[in-house]
């Protein structure tokens, strides 16, 4: 009995010591994983870090309702991988640039929350350009692009569901978009011009049915390194479908001609934008949105050289 009484306090102390050691080990491991996620983003960030961000682990997010509506750009971006997280270069925007996801705002940094991929995107760079030029005091990006998707996906497929849910969420939070940016066409390279145009019309119709009336900027995009019958990888049929679509609607404006950024230095894997390429891409988007004109905030009359298949974009 005396031995038991002596051993019991000793056992309790040993148990407490082991518990403290295990707790310290757990904390150290968690902090180590956090550092790995922070400094090796291409490997871990989108799969783990962004999921934790959405739960409030690492980044302080706040409800979109707390953001003043005065001089705030709300820009929805959709399409495929070059509109998502596909670059080999990561960027973080400066103050007053945000990424929107499910009613919460996060600092605009790659990989952007809401779109696919674990790399970088053009959007933090574009947001900084807009703020630096004093076009808006704040920029909120709503990125929903999905890599390797065709226009049909956004017209009637799973992407159309993502679009519908996003529009419903924006409406629930009383957000009125200021610009809508469409960059897609690579996966439709080699497809029918007529069918592409029909599906793009459905995408616009879905957006308008969702209550958003902001100008729709359509990029001229068709280049892919997987085009088997086109030596330069550009499909003039898809470009023509996009151009005709732009001309047919007063609320649709010309975005950048991404088929003009196809040099080896511009695409890190022959398809997705490198650091050099996405800075060129961001500059083209900025010009599409804000080139000096009678209405600097909206109108850009795209002018593409006669050597490109994408010509005659100027609206009469």
PDB file of C-alpha atoms in Angstrom:
ATOM      1  CA  UNK A   1       0.000   0.000   0.000  1.00  0.00           C
ATOM      2  CA  UNK A   2       2.795   2.418   0.898  1.00  0.00           C
ATOM      3  CA  UNK A   3       4.588   1.626  -2.375  1.00  0.00           C
ATOM      4  CA  UNK A   4       1.427   2.422  -4.349  1.00  0.00           C
ATOM      5  CA  UNK A   5       1.060   5.732  -2.563  1.00  0.00           C
ATOM      6  CA  UNK A   6       4.661   6.580  -3.383  1.00  0.00           C
ATOM      7  CA  UNK A   7       4.395   5.539  -7.059  1.00  0.00           C
ATOM      8  CA  UNK A   8       1.111   7.315  -7.730  1.00  0.00           C
ATOM      9  CA  UNK A   9       2.468  10.918  -7.495  1.00  0.00           C
ATOM     10  CA  UNK A  10       5.536   9.882  -9.468  1.00  0.00           C
ATOM     11  CA  UNK A  11       3.337   8.377 -12.169  1.00  0.00           C
ATOM     12  CA  UNK A  12       1.222  11.506 -12.329  1.00  0.00           C
ATOM     13  CA  UNK A  13       4.317  13.699 -12.705  1.00  0.00           C
ATOM     14  CA  UNK A  14       5.666  11.425 -15.450  1.00  0.00           C
ATOM     15  CA  UNK A  15       2.322  11.545 -17.285  1.00  0.00           C
ATOM     16  CA  UNK A  16       2.233  15.330 -17.003  1.00  0.00           C
ATOM     17  CA  UNK A  17       5.799  15.614 -18.278  1.00  0.00           C
ATOM     18  CA  UNK A  18       5.072  13.377 -21.253  1.00  0.00           C
ATOM     19  CA  UNK A  19       1.902  15.355 -22.023  1.00  0.00           C
ATOM     20  CA  UNK A  20       3.861  18.626 -21.984  1.00  0.00           C
ATOM     21  CA  UNK A  21       6.531  17.129 -24.261  1.00  0.00           C
ATOM     22  CA  UNK A  22       3.880  15.873 -26.704  1.00  0.00           C
ATOM     23  CA  UNK A  23       2.149  19.258 -26.692  1.00  0.00           C
ATOM     24  CA  UNK A  24       5.411  21.100 -27.376  1.00  0.00           C
ATOM     25  CA  UNK A  25       6.201  18.626 -30.163  1.00  0.00           C
ATOM     26  CA  UNK A  26       2.766  19.182 -31.706  1.00  0.00           C
ATOM     27  CA  UNK A  27       3.168  22.974 -31.604  1.00  0.00           C
ATOM     28  CA  UNK A  28       6.634  22.762 -33.173  1.00  0.00           C
ATOM     29  CA  UNK A  29       5.338  20.498 -35.931  1.00  0.00           C
ATOM     30  CA  UNK A  30       2.406  22.780 -36.679  1.00  0.00           C
ATOM     31  CA  UNK A  31       4.719  25.806 -36.880  1.00  0.00           C
ATOM     32  CA  UNK A  32       7.123  23.860 -39.113  1.00  0.00           C
ATOM     33  CA  UNK A  33       4.320  22.870 -41.491  1.00  0.00           C
ATOM     34  CA  UNK A  34       3.179  26.483 -41.539  1.00  0.00           C
ATOM     35  CA  UNK A  35       6.671  27.597 -42.604  1.00  0.00           C
ATOM     36  CA  UNK A  36       6.831  24.910 -45.290  1.00  0.00           C
ATOM     37  CA  UNK A  37       3.483  26.013 -46.651  1.00  0.00           C
ATOM     38  CA  UNK A  38       4.560  29.650 -46.536  1.00  0.00           C
ATOM     39  CA  UNK A  39       7.880  29.253 -48.307  1.00  0.00           C
ATOM     40  CA  UNK A  40       7.109  26.418 -50.739  1.00  0.00           C
ATOM     41  CA  UNK A  41       3.793  27.680 -52.129  1.00  0.00           C
ATOM     42  CA  UNK A  42       3.948  25.988 -55.503  1.00  0.00           C
ATOM     43  CA  UNK A  43       3.877  22.597 -53.785  1.00  0.00           C
ATOM     44  CA  UNK A  44       1.562  23.177 -50.881  1.00  0.00           C
ATOM     45  CA  UNK A  45      -0.224  26.499 -50.990  1.00  0.00           C
ATOM     46  CA  UNK A  46      -3.312  25.846 -53.082  1.00  0.00           C
ATOM     47  CA  UNK A  47      -4.057  22.383 -51.673  1.00  0.00           C
ATOM     48  CA  UNK A  48      -3.496  23.216 -48.017  1.00  0.00           C
ATOM     49  CA  UNK A  49      -2.793  26.862 -47.353  1.00  0.00           C
ATOM     50  CA  UNK A  50      -5.813  28.216 -49.212  1.00  0.00           C
ATOM     51  CA  UNK A  51      -8.097  25.741 -47.477  1.00  0.00           C
ATOM     52  CA  UNK A  52      -6.729  26.915 -44.128  1.00  0.00           C
ATOM     53  CA  UNK A  53      -7.051  30.560 -45.212  1.00  0.00           C
ATOM     54  CA  UNK A  54     -10.736  30.038 -45.824  1.00  0.00           C
ATOM     55  CA  UNK A  55     -11.025  28.793 -42.234  1.00  0.00           C
ATOM     56  CA  UNK A  56      -9.145  31.801 -40.903  1.00  0.00           C
ATOM     57  CA  UNK A  57      -5.921  30.041 -39.870  1.00  0.00           C
ATOM     58  CA  UNK A  58      -3.196  32.203 -41.376  1.00  0.00           C
ATOM     59  CA  UNK A  59      -4.635  35.302 -42.979  1.00  0.00           C
ATOM     60  CA  UNK A  60      -6.993  37.716 -41.359  1.00  0.00           C
ATOM     61  CA  UNK A  61      -9.995  37.922 -43.617  1.00  0.00           C
ATOM     62  CA  UNK A  62     -13.026  40.079 -43.063  1.00  0.00           C
ATOM     63  CA  UNK A  63     -16.575  40.236 -44.309  1.00  0.00           C
ATOM     64  CA  UNK A  64     -17.086  42.080 -47.556  1.00  0.00           C
ATOM     65  CA  UNK A  65     -19.773  44.172 -45.872  1.00  0.00           C
ATOM     66  CA  UNK A  66     -17.040  46.015 -43.955  1.00  0.00           C
ATOM     67  CA  UNK A  67     -15.501  47.344 -47.176  1.00  0.00           C
ATOM     68  CA  UNK A  68     -16.643  50.754 -48.284  1.00  0.00           C
ATOM     69  CA  UNK A  69     -18.384  50.717 -51.665  1.00  0.00           C
ATOM     70  CA  UNK A  70     -16.931  54.111 -52.531  1.00  0.00           C
ATOM     71  CA  UNK A  71     -14.410  53.838 -55.379  1.00  0.00           C
ATOM     72  CA  UNK A  72     -14.142  50.051 -55.207  1.00  0.00           C
ATOM     73  CA  UNK A  73     -13.724  47.902 -58.302  1.00  0.00           C
ATOM     74  CA  UNK A  74     -15.385  44.500 -58.177  1.00  0.00           C
ATOM     75  CA  UNK A  75     -13.878  42.460 -61.004  1.00  0.00           C
ATOM     76  CA  UNK A  76     -14.988  38.903 -61.755  1.00  0.00           C
ATOM     77  CA  UNK A  77     -12.511  36.838 -63.780  1.00  0.00           C
ATOM     78  CA  UNK A  78     -13.450  33.605 -65.519  1.00  0.00           C
ATOM     79  CA  UNK A  79     -12.256  31.264 -68.232  1.00  0.00           C
ATOM     80  CA  UNK A  80      -9.462  28.709 -68.124  1.00  0.00           C
ATOM     81  CA  UNK A  81      -5.940  28.268 -66.753  1.00  0.00           C
ATOM     82  CA  UNK A  82      -4.326  31.516 -67.940  1.00  0.00           C
ATOM     83  CA  UNK A  83      -7.099  33.285 -66.028  1.00  0.00           C
ATOM     84  CA  UNK A  84      -6.382  31.095 -62.993  1.00  0.00           C
ATOM     85  CA  UNK A  85      -3.296  30.056 -61.003  1.00  0.00           C
ATOM     86  CA  UNK A  86      -1.031  28.676 -63.734  1.00  0.00           C
ATOM     87  CA  UNK A  87       2.059  30.893 -63.841  1.00  0.00           C
ATOM     88  CA  UNK A  88       5.413  29.772 -62.415  1.00  0.00           C
ATOM     89  CA  UNK A  89       5.774  33.184 -60.723  1.00  0.00           C
ATOM     90  CA  UNK A  90       3.908  34.207 -57.578  1.00  0.00           C
ATOM     91  CA  UNK A  91       2.881  37.763 -56.741  1.00  0.00           C
ATOM     92  CA  UNK A  92       1.268  39.577 -53.832  1.00  0.00           C
ATOM     93  CA  UNK A  93      -0.651  42.790 -54.342  1.00  0.00           C
ATOM     94  CA  UNK A  94      -0.131  45.824 -52.159  1.00  0.00           C
ATOM     95  CA  UNK A  95      -2.616  47.335 -49.729  1.00  0.00           C
ATOM     96  CA  UNK A  96      -6.271  47.707 -50.730  1.00  0.00           C
ATOM     97  CA  UNK A  97      -6.281  44.804 -53.216  1.00  0.00           C
ATOM     98  CA  UNK A  98      -8.372  41.810 -52.225  1.00  0.00           C
ATOM     99  CA  UNK A  99      -9.495  38.375 -53.324  1.00  0.00           C
ATOM    100  CA  UNK A 100     -13.155  37.560 -52.703  1.00  0.00           C
ATOM    101  CA  UNK A 101     -14.414  34.118 -51.706  1.00  0.00           C
ATOM    102  CA  UNK A 102     -17.781  33.241 -50.147  1.00  0.00           C
ATOM    103  CA  UNK A 103     -18.421  36.596 -48.572  1.00  0.00           C
ATOM    104  CA  UNK A 104     -14.908  37.010 -47.199  1.00  0.00           C
ATOM    105  CA  UNK A 105     -12.042  39.184 -48.383  1.00  0.00           C
ATOM    106  CA  UNK A 106      -8.412  38.073 -48.366  1.00  0.00           C
ATOM    107  CA  UNK A 107      -5.279  39.871 -49.417  1.00  0.00           C
ATOM    108  CA  UNK A 108      -4.801  39.452 -53.174  1.00  0.00           C
ATOM    109  CA  UNK A 109      -1.878  37.071 -53.365  1.00  0.00           C
ATOM    110  CA  UNK A 110      -1.007  34.000 -55.396  1.00  0.00           C
ATOM    111  CA  UNK A 111      -2.395  31.437 -55.606  1.00  0.00           C
ATOM    112  CA  UNK A 112      -5.696  33.302 -55.655  1.00  0.00           C
ATOM    113  CA  UNK A 113      -8.532  31.786 -53.646  1.00  0.00           C
ATOM    114  CA  UNK A 114     -11.470  30.739 -55.813  1.00  0.00           C
ATOM    115  CA  UNK A 115      -9.839  29.661 -59.080  1.00  0.00           C
ATOM    116  CA  UNK A 116      -7.959  26.460 -59.906  1.00  0.00           C
ATOM    117  CA  UNK A 117      -4.225  25.752 -59.876  1.00  0.00           C
ATOM    118  CA  UNK A 118      -1.365  26.088 -57.401  1.00  0.00           C
ATOM    119  CA  UNK A 119       0.763  28.700 -59.212  1.00  0.00           C
ATOM    120  CA  UNK A 120       0.567  32.403 -59.867  1.00  0.00           C
ATOM    121  CA  UNK A 121      -1.939  34.605 -61.667  1.00  0.00           C
ATOM    122  CA  UNK A 122      -2.068  37.969 -63.402  1.00  0.00           C
ATOM    123  CA  UNK A 123      -4.613  39.476 -60.998  1.00  0.00           C
ATOM    124  CA  UNK A 124      -2.422  40.839 -58.141  1.00  0.00           C
ATOM    125  CA  UNK A 125      -0.338  42.676 -60.751  1.00  0.00           C
ATOM    126  CA  UNK A 126      -3.419  44.113 -62.466  1.00  0.00           C
ATOM    127  CA  UNK A 127      -4.933  45.177 -59.136  1.00  0.00           C
ATOM    128  CA  UNK A 128      -1.765  47.081 -58.249  1.00  0.00           C
ATOM    129  CA  UNK A 129      -1.749  48.815 -61.633  1.00  0.00           C
ATOM    130  CA  UNK A 130      -5.341  49.949 -61.171  1.00  0.00           C
ATOM    131  CA  UNK A 131      -4.710  51.328 -57.673  1.00  0.00           C
ATOM    132  CA  UNK A 132      -1.378  52.943 -58.583  1.00  0.00           C
ATOM    133  CA  UNK A 133      -3.046  54.752 -61.497  1.00  0.00           C
ATOM    134  CA  UNK A 134      -5.778  55.935 -59.092  1.00  0.00           C
ATOM    135  CA  UNK A 135      -8.580  54.447 -61.191  1.00  0.00           C
ATOM    136  CA  UNK A 136     -10.044  52.969 -58.017  1.00  0.00           C
ATOM    137  CA  UNK A 137      -9.026  53.212 -54.371  1.00  0.00           C
ATOM    138  CA  UNK A 138      -9.655  49.517 -53.804  1.00  0.00           C
ATOM    139  CA  UNK A 139      -9.814  46.465 -56.057  1.00  0.00           C
ATOM    140  CA  UNK A 140     -11.658  43.236 -55.276  1.00  0.00           C
ATOM    141  CA  UNK A 141     -11.005  40.286 -57.593  1.00  0.00           C
ATOM    142  CA  UNK A 142     -13.563  37.491 -57.778  1.00  0.00           C
ATOM    143  CA  UNK A 143     -11.553  34.741 -59.559  1.00  0.00           C
ATOM    144  CA  UNK A 144     -13.503  31.649 -60.628  1.00  0.00           C
ATOM    145  CA  UNK A 145     -11.559  30.366 -63.664  1.00  0.00           C
ATOM    146  CA  UNK A 146     -11.035  26.613 -64.051  1.00  0.00           C
ATOM    147  CA  UNK A 147      -8.092  25.167 -65.962  1.00  0.00           C
ATOM    148  CA  UNK A 148      -8.534  23.178 -69.201  1.00  0.00           C
ATOM    149  CA  UNK A 149     -12.208  24.108 -69.548  1.00  0.00           C
ATOM    150  CA  UNK A 150     -14.037  24.658 -72.819  1.00  0.00           C
ATOM    151  CA  UNK A 151     -16.556  27.410 -73.418  1.00  0.00           C
ATOM    152  CA  UNK A 152     -19.289  24.768 -73.345  1.00  0.00           C
ATOM    153  CA  UNK A 153     -18.488  24.095 -69.681  1.00  0.00           C
ATOM    154  CA  UNK A 154     -19.248  27.734 -68.864  1.00  0.00           C
ATOM    155  CA  UNK A 155     -22.359  27.730 -71.052  1.00  0.00           C
ATOM    156  CA  UNK A 156     -24.106  24.572 -69.870  1.00  0.00           C
ATOM    157  CA  UNK A 157     -21.713  22.386 -67.859  1.00  0.00           C
ATOM    158  CA  UNK A 158     -20.213  22.242 -64.369  1.00  0.00           C
ATOM    159  CA  UNK A 159     -18.574  25.642 -64.821  1.00  0.00           C
ATOM    160  CA  UNK A 160     -22.006  27.141 -65.489  1.00  0.00           C
ATOM    161  CA  UNK A 161     -23.019  25.865 -62.053  1.00  0.00           C
ATOM    162  CA  UNK A 162     -19.963  27.546 -60.499  1.00  0.00           C
ATOM    163  CA  UNK A 163     -20.893  30.754 -62.303  1.00  0.00           C
ATOM    164  CA  UNK A 164     -24.524  30.584 -61.172  1.00  0.00           C
ATOM    165  CA  UNK A 165     -23.541  29.962 -57.539  1.00  0.00           C
ATOM    166  CA  UNK A 166     -21.014  32.803 -57.642  1.00  0.00           C
ATOM    167  CA  UNK A 167     -23.581  35.235 -59.024  1.00  0.00           C
ATOM    168  CA  UNK A 168     -26.075  34.200 -56.343  1.00  0.00           C
ATOM    169  CA  UNK A 169     -23.426  34.748 -53.662  1.00  0.00           C
ATOM    170  CA  UNK A 170     -22.568  38.198 -55.037  1.00  0.00           C
ATOM    171  CA  UNK A 171     -26.226  39.163 -55.055  1.00  0.00           C
ATOM    172  CA  UNK A 172     -26.658  37.915 -51.492  1.00  0.00           C
ATOM    173  CA  UNK A 173     -23.858  40.261 -50.416  1.00  0.00           C
ATOM    174  CA  UNK A 174     -25.208  43.153 -52.528  1.00  0.00           C
ATOM    175  CA  UNK A 175     -22.118  43.258 -54.746  1.00  0.00           C
ATOM    176  CA  UNK A 176     -22.420  44.888 -58.149  1.00  0.00           C
ATOM    177  CA  UNK A 177     -19.582  44.001 -60.453  1.00  0.00           C
ATOM    178  CA  UNK A 178     -17.780  46.838 -62.218  1.00  0.00           C
ATOM    179  CA  UNK A 179     -16.037  44.651 -64.836  1.00  0.00           C
ATOM    180  CA  UNK A 180     -16.256  41.042 -65.994  1.00  0.00           C
ATOM    181  CA  UNK A 181     -13.115  39.599 -67.624  1.00  0.00           C
ATOM    182  CA  UNK A 182     -13.323  36.548 -69.896  1.00  0.00           C
ATOM    183  CA  UNK A 183     -10.114  34.817 -71.000  1.00  0.00           C
ATOM    184  CA  UNK A 184     -10.668  31.442 -72.636  1.00  0.00           C
ATOM    185  CA  UNK A 185     -10.259  29.734 -75.998  1.00  0.00           C
ATOM    186  CA  UNK A 186      -7.174  27.543 -75.786  1.00  0.00           C
ATOM    187  CA  UNK A 187      -9.168  24.373 -75.114  1.00  0.00           C
ATOM    188  CA  UNK A 188     -11.504  25.194 -78.022  1.00  0.00           C
ATOM    189  CA  UNK A 189      -8.643  25.531 -80.509  1.00  0.00           C
ATOM    190  CA  UNK A 190      -9.760  23.505 -83.521  1.00  0.00           C
ATOM    191  CA  UNK A 191     -13.465  23.708 -82.645  1.00  0.00           C
ATOM    192  CA  UNK A 192     -16.308  25.126 -84.710  1.00  0.00           C
ATOM    193  CA  UNK A 193     -16.475  28.919 -84.938  1.00  0.00           C
ATOM    194  CA  UNK A 194     -20.274  28.832 -84.957  1.00  0.00           C
ATOM    195  CA  UNK A 195     -20.571  26.562 -81.924  1.00  0.00           C
ATOM    196  CA  UNK A 196     -18.004  28.567 -79.973  1.00  0.00           C
ATOM    197  CA  UNK A 197     -19.920  31.778 -80.639  1.00  0.00           C
ATOM    198  CA  UNK A 198     -23.220  30.164 -79.639  1.00  0.00           C
ATOM    199  CA  UNK A 199     -21.785  28.949 -76.343  1.00  0.00           C
ATOM    200  CA  UNK A 200     -20.186  32.315 -75.602  1.00  0.00           C
ATOM    201  CA  UNK A 201     -23.598  33.932 -76.110  1.00  0.00           C
ATOM    202  CA  UNK A 202     -24.970  31.543 -73.475  1.00  0.00           C
ATOM    203  CA  UNK A 203     -22.233  32.524 -71.027  1.00  0.00           C
ATOM    204  CA  UNK A 204     -23.174  36.189 -71.369  1.00  0.00           C
ATOM    205  CA  UNK A 205     -26.862  35.330 -71.073  1.00  0.00           C
ATOM    206  CA  UNK A 206     -26.189  33.394 -67.853  1.00  0.00           C
ATOM    207  CA  UNK A 207     -24.373  36.373 -66.362  1.00  0.00           C
ATOM    208  CA  UNK A 208     -27.116  38.827 -67.268  1.00  0.00           C
ATOM    209  CA  UNK A 209     -29.758  36.429 -65.940  1.00  0.00           C
ATOM    210  CA  UNK A 210     -27.793  36.403 -62.691  1.00  0.00           C
ATOM    211  CA  UNK A 211     -28.390  40.123 -62.319  1.00  0.00           C
ATOM    212  CA  UNK A 212     -24.939  41.480 -63.174  1.00  0.00           C
ATOM    213  CA  UNK A 213     -24.839  44.235 -65.812  1.00  0.00           C
ATOM    214  CA  UNK A 214     -21.147  45.225 -65.793  1.00  0.00           C
ATOM    215  CA  UNK A 215     -19.248  45.472 -69.095  1.00  0.00           C
ATOM    216  CA  UNK A 216     -18.053  42.076 -70.297  1.00  0.00           C
ATOM    217  CA  UNK A 217     -14.471  42.215 -71.590  1.00  0.00           C
ATOM    218  CA  UNK A 218     -13.646  39.376 -73.968  1.00  0.00           C
ATOM    219  CA  UNK A 219      -9.973  38.553 -74.540  1.00  0.00           C
ATOM    220  CA  UNK A 220      -8.851  37.382 -77.977  1.00  0.00           C
ATOM    221  CA  UNK A 221      -7.454  33.984 -77.075  1.00  0.00           C
ATOM    222  CA  UNK A 222      -6.871  30.777 -79.011  1.00  0.00           C
ATOM    223  CA  UNK A 223      -3.167  29.900 -78.795  1.00  0.00           C
ATOM    224  CA  UNK A 224      -2.174  26.460 -77.565  1.00  0.00           C
ATOM    225  CA  UNK A 225       1.029  24.487 -77.906  1.00  0.00           C
ATOM    226  CA  UNK A 226      -1.070  21.382 -78.555  1.00  0.00           C
ATOM    227  CA  UNK A 227      -2.557  22.568 -81.856  1.00  0.00           C
ATOM    228  CA  UNK A 228      -1.724  19.781 -84.313  1.00  0.00           C
ATOM    229  CA  UNK A 229      -2.763  21.429 -87.582  1.00  0.00           C
ATOM    230  CA  UNK A 230      -1.654  25.012 -86.841  1.00  0.00           C
ATOM    231  CA  UNK A 231       2.114  25.658 -86.940  1.00  0.00           C
ATOM    232  CA  UNK A 232       1.846  28.825 -84.830  1.00  0.00           C
ATOM    233  CA  UNK A 233      -0.773  27.366 -82.494  1.00  0.00           C
ATOM    234  CA  UNK A 234      -3.323  30.125 -83.208  1.00  0.00           C
ATOM    235  CA  UNK A 235      -6.871  29.361 -84.370  1.00  0.00           C
ATOM    236  CA  UNK A 236      -8.227  32.253 -86.444  1.00  0.00           C
ATOM    237  CA  UNK A 237     -11.700  30.681 -86.370  1.00  0.00           C
ATOM    238  CA  UNK A 238     -11.897  31.018 -82.581  1.00  0.00           C
ATOM    239  CA  UNK A 239     -10.460  34.541 -82.770  1.00  0.00           C
ATOM    240  CA  UNK A 240     -13.092  35.480 -85.366  1.00  0.00           C
ATOM    241  CA  UNK A 241     -15.851  34.061 -83.161  1.00  0.00           C
ATOM    242  CA  UNK A 242     -14.651  36.242 -80.284  1.00  0.00           C
ATOM    243  CA  UNK A 243     -14.377  39.329 -82.495  1.00  0.00           C
ATOM    244  CA  UNK A 244     -17.880  38.838 -83.914  1.00  0.00           C
ATOM    245  CA  UNK A 245     -19.212  38.372 -80.397  1.00  0.00           C
ATOM    246  CA  UNK A 246     -17.607  41.662 -79.294  1.00  0.00           C
ATOM    247  CA  UNK A 247     -19.030  43.554 -82.266  1.00  0.00           C
ATOM    248  CA  UNK A 248     -22.526  42.153 -81.732  1.00  0.00           C
ATOM    249  CA  UNK A 249     -23.005  43.557 -78.214  1.00  0.00           C
ATOM    250  CA  UNK A 250     -22.804  47.110 -76.914  1.00  0.00           C
ATOM    251  CA  UNK A 251     -22.094  45.796 -73.411  1.00  0.00           C
ATOM    252  CA  UNK A 252     -19.192  43.599 -74.600  1.00  0.00           C
ATOM    253  CA  UNK A 253     -15.779  45.193 -75.094  1.00  0.00           C
ATOM    254  CA  UNK A 254     -12.466  43.950 -76.426  1.00  0.00           C
ATOM    255  CA  UNK A 255     -10.012  42.578 -73.923  1.00  0.00           C
ATOM    256  CA  UNK A 256      -6.334  41.888 -74.635  1.00  0.00           C
ATOM    257  CA  UNK A 257      -5.065  39.851 -77.552  1.00  0.00           C
ATOM    258  CA  UNK A 258      -3.223  37.127 -75.611  1.00  0.00           C
ATOM    259  CA  UNK A 259      -2.309  35.449 -78.910  1.00  0.00           C
ATOM    260  CA  UNK A 260       0.251  38.241 -79.287  1.00  0.00           C
ATOM    261  CA  UNK A 261       2.152  37.003 -76.190  1.00  0.00           C
ATOM    262  CA  UNK A 262       3.440  33.627 -77.340  1.00  0.00           C
ATOM    263  CA  UNK A 263       7.232  34.006 -77.335  1.00  0.00           C
ATOM    264  CA  UNK A 264       9.381  31.426 -75.554  1.00  0.00           C
ATOM    265  CA  UNK A 265      10.187  33.974 -72.835  1.00  0.00           C
ATOM    266  CA  UNK A 266       6.459  34.630 -72.280  1.00  0.00           C
ATOM    267  CA  UNK A 267       5.283  31.058 -71.644  1.00  0.00           C
ATOM    268  CA  UNK A 268       7.135  29.021 -69.036  1.00  0.00           C
ATOM    269  CA  UNK A 269       5.870  25.672 -70.328  1.00  0.00           C
ATOM    270  CA  UNK A 270       5.002  26.804 -73.871  1.00  0.00           C
ATOM    271  CA  UNK A 271       1.398  27.408 -72.772  1.00  0.00           C
ATOM    272  CA  UNK A 272       1.103  29.239 -69.437  1.00  0.00           C
ATOM    273  CA  UNK A 273       2.475  32.684 -68.710  1.00  0.00           C
ATOM    274  CA  UNK A 274       5.929  33.144 -67.215  1.00  0.00           C
ATOM    275  CA  UNK A 275       6.821  36.081 -64.971  1.00  0.00           C
ATOM    276  CA  UNK A 276       7.718  38.117 -68.064  1.00  0.00           C
ATOM    277  CA  UNK A 277       4.607  37.011 -69.922  1.00  0.00           C
ATOM    278  CA  UNK A 278       2.134  37.729 -67.177  1.00  0.00           C
ATOM    279  CA  UNK A 279       3.476  41.251 -66.662  1.00  0.00           C
ATOM    280  CA  UNK A 280       2.836  41.838 -70.385  1.00  0.00           C
ATOM    281  CA  UNK A 281      -0.569  40.211 -69.950  1.00  0.00           C
ATOM    282  CA  UNK A 282      -1.418  42.478 -66.995  1.00  0.00           C
ATOM    283  CA  UNK A 283      -0.413  45.559 -68.987  1.00  0.00           C
ATOM    284  CA  UNK A 284      -2.699  44.516 -71.854  1.00  0.00           C
ATOM    285  CA  UNK A 285      -5.592  43.983 -69.450  1.00  0.00           C
ATOM    286  CA  UNK A 286      -4.965  47.386 -67.885  1.00  0.00           C
ATOM    287  CA  UNK A 287      -5.004  49.049 -71.308  1.00  0.00           C
ATOM    288  CA  UNK A 288      -8.170  47.173 -72.233  1.00  0.00           C
ATOM    289  CA  UNK A 289      -9.886  48.554 -69.154  1.00  0.00           C
ATOM    290  CA  UNK A 290      -8.414  52.008 -68.729  1.00  0.00           C
ATOM    291  CA  UNK A 291      -6.719  53.463 -71.789  1.00  0.00           C
ATOM    292  CA  UNK A 292      -7.337  57.208 -71.879  1.00  0.00           C
ATOM    293  CA  UNK A 293     -10.559  57.953 -73.702  1.00  0.00           C
ATOM    294  CA  UNK A 294     -13.716  59.940 -73.122  1.00  0.00           C
ATOM    295  CA  UNK A 295     -14.622  57.355 -70.472  1.00  0.00           C
ATOM    296  CA  UNK A 296     -11.372  56.146 -68.910  1.00  0.00           C
ATOM    297  CA  UNK A 297     -13.021  53.683 -66.553  1.00  0.00           C
ATOM    298  CA  UNK A 298     -14.669  51.480 -69.129  1.00  0.00           C
ATOM    299  CA  UNK A 299     -13.862  51.847 -72.799  1.00  0.00           C
ATOM    300  CA  UNK A 300     -10.892  50.524 -74.668  1.00  0.00           C
ATOM    301  CA  UNK A 301     -10.987  50.460 -78.428  1.00  0.00           C
ATOM    302  CA  UNK A 302      -8.664  47.534 -79.152  1.00  0.00           C
ATOM    303  CA  UNK A 303      -6.232  48.113 -81.987  1.00  0.00           C
ATOM    304  CA  UNK A 304      -4.420  45.058 -83.248  1.00  0.00           C
ATOM    305  CA  UNK A 305      -1.848  45.161 -86.014  1.00  0.00           C
ATOM    306  CA  UNK A 306      -2.792  44.073 -89.512  1.00  0.00           C
ATOM    307  CA  UNK A 307      -0.327  41.186 -89.237  1.00  0.00           C
ATOM    308  CA  UNK A 308      -2.555  39.517 -86.654  1.00  0.00           C
ATOM    309  CA  UNK A 309      -5.636  37.515 -87.613  1.00  0.00           C
ATOM    310  CA  UNK A 310      -7.500  39.466 -84.916  1.00  0.00           C
ATOM    311  CA  UNK A 311      -8.200  42.742 -86.688  1.00  0.00           C
ATOM    312  CA  UNK A 312     -11.022  45.235 -87.186  1.00  0.00           C
ATOM    313  CA  UNK A 313     -12.016  45.295 -83.508  1.00  0.00           C
ATOM    314  CA  UNK A 314     -12.850  48.995 -83.390  1.00  0.00           C
ATOM    315  CA  UNK A 315     -16.555  49.467 -82.790  1.00  0.00           C
ATOM    316  CA  UNK A 316     -18.295  52.015 -84.948  1.00  0.00           C
TER     317      UNK A 316
END
